[in-house]
Tab-separated table of C-alpha atoms in Angstrom:
chain	number	residue	atom	x	y	z
A	1	SER	CA	122.757	90.217	117.320
A	2	LEU	CA	121.929	91.343	113.809
A	3	ARG	CA	122.186	87.759	112.604
A	4	THR	CA	119.510	86.687	115.096
A	5	VAL	CA	117.228	89.516	113.962
A	6	TYR	CA	117.500	88.520	110.295
A	7	GLN	CA	117.107	84.822	111.100
A	8	THR	CA	113.924	85.637	113.012
A	9	LEU	CA	112.617	87.754	110.121
A	10	ASN	CA	113.364	84.949	107.652
A	11	ASP	CA	111.674	82.418	109.950
A	12	LEU	CA	108.566	84.629	110.192
A	13	ALA	CA	108.531	84.954	106.393
A	14	ALA	CA	108.776	81.165	106.023
A	15	MET	CA	105.795	80.830	108.388
A	16	GLY	CA	103.782	83.300	106.292
A	17	GLU	CA	103.695	85.978	108.977
A	18	LEU	CA	105.773	88.399	106.848
A	19	SER	CA	106.326	88.825	103.137
A	20	THR	CA	109.764	89.335	101.672
A	21	LEU	CA	110.076	92.253	99.317
A	22	ASP	CA	112.900	92.545	96.805
A	23	ILE	CA	112.645	95.866	94.992
A	24	GLY	CA	115.949	95.547	93.179
A	25	THR	CA	118.165	97.494	95.570
A	26	GLY	CA	120.188	94.499	96.675
A	27	SER	CA	118.525	94.441	100.102
A	28	THR	CA	115.595	92.299	101.089
A	29	ARG	CA	112.853	94.170	102.923
A	30	PHE	CA	110.217	92.543	105.088
A	31	ASP	CA	106.571	93.521	104.759
A	32	PRO	CA	104.057	92.790	107.536
A	33	ASN	CA	101.218	93.089	105.013
A	34	THR	CA	100.820	89.567	103.656
A	35	GLU	CA	97.700	90.371	101.608
A	36	PRO	CA	98.188	90.755	97.829
A	37	HIS	CA	99.151	94.359	97.071
A	38	HIS	CA	101.538	96.512	95.050
A	39	HIS	CA	104.156	99.107	96.020
A	40	LEU	CA	105.220	102.701	95.477
A	41	VAL	CA	109.002	103.108	95.804
A	42	CYS	CA	110.787	106.438	96.201
A	43	GLU	CA	114.049	106.314	94.270
A	44	GLU	CA	115.546	109.147	96.339
A	45	CYS	CA	114.964	108.149	99.962
A	46	GLY	CA	113.982	104.470	99.532
A	47	ARG	CA	110.570	104.852	101.133
A	48	ILE	CA	108.129	102.061	100.252
A	49	ASP	CA	104.365	102.483	100.513
A	50	ASP	CA	101.707	99.851	99.984
A	51	LEU	CA	99.317	100.339	97.085
A	52	ASN	CA	96.005	98.515	97.187
A	53	ALA	CA	94.694	98.729	93.652
A	54	ALA	CA	93.382	96.334	91.040
A	55	PHE	CA	94.867	96.130	87.568
A	56	PRO	CA	92.417	93.852	85.758
A	57	GLY	CA	94.028	94.418	82.351
A	58	VAL	CA	97.392	92.971	83.405
A	59	SER	CA	97.896	89.364	82.396
A	60	VAL	CA	100.486	86.950	81.090
A	61	PRO	CA	100.448	86.745	77.289
A	62	ALA	CA	98.728	83.629	75.956
A	63	THR	CA	101.999	82.355	74.483
A	64	HIS	CA	103.436	81.936	77.990
A	65	GLU	CA	100.271	80.349	79.347
A	66	ALA	CA	100.304	77.902	76.431
A	67	ALA	CA	103.915	77.055	77.304
A	68	GLY	CA	102.764	75.982	80.770
A	69	PHE	CA	103.691	79.062	82.795
A	70	GLU	CA	101.458	79.313	85.847
A	71	VAL	CA	101.130	82.687	87.565
A	72	VAL	CA	101.101	82.379	91.342
A	73	THR	CA	101.247	86.041	92.307
A	74	THR	CA	101.633	89.423	90.664
A	75	GLU	CA	103.356	92.492	92.060
A	76	ILE	CA	103.576	95.860	90.365
A	77	VAL	CA	106.176	98.368	91.583
A	78	PHE	CA	105.792	102.043	90.738
A	79	ARG	CA	109.045	104.004	91.055
A	80	GLY	CA	109.309	107.740	91.451
A	81	ARG	CA	109.622	110.316	94.216
A	82	CYS	CA	107.566	110.473	97.384
A	83	ALA	CA	105.822	113.718	98.369
A	84	ASP	CA	108.596	114.689	100.802
A	85	CYS	CA	111.362	114.248	98.217
A	86	ALA	CA	109.339	115.932	95.470
A	87	SER	CA	108.655	118.992	97.660
A	88	ALA	CA	112.334	119.272	98.652
A	89	THR	CA	113.357	120.280	95.123
């Protein structure tokens, strides 16, 4: 059943075998790539591609660090149109 599928996906995510990905669409996606990375999201078709890139200039402002905020992970999401959607117009 669909419930069993999602329970299994959530169990695998809890075990660290999958990453959960919430890109703001209201649906949770599951990513088999558990290494730190970023994403490219097509706003037309919903396609999500991994982006392995470093952004060394991105950091939490010192005011938040001074307030005790500890960064555990960082994810950058680039939104736009994938090549297929861009060529369809």
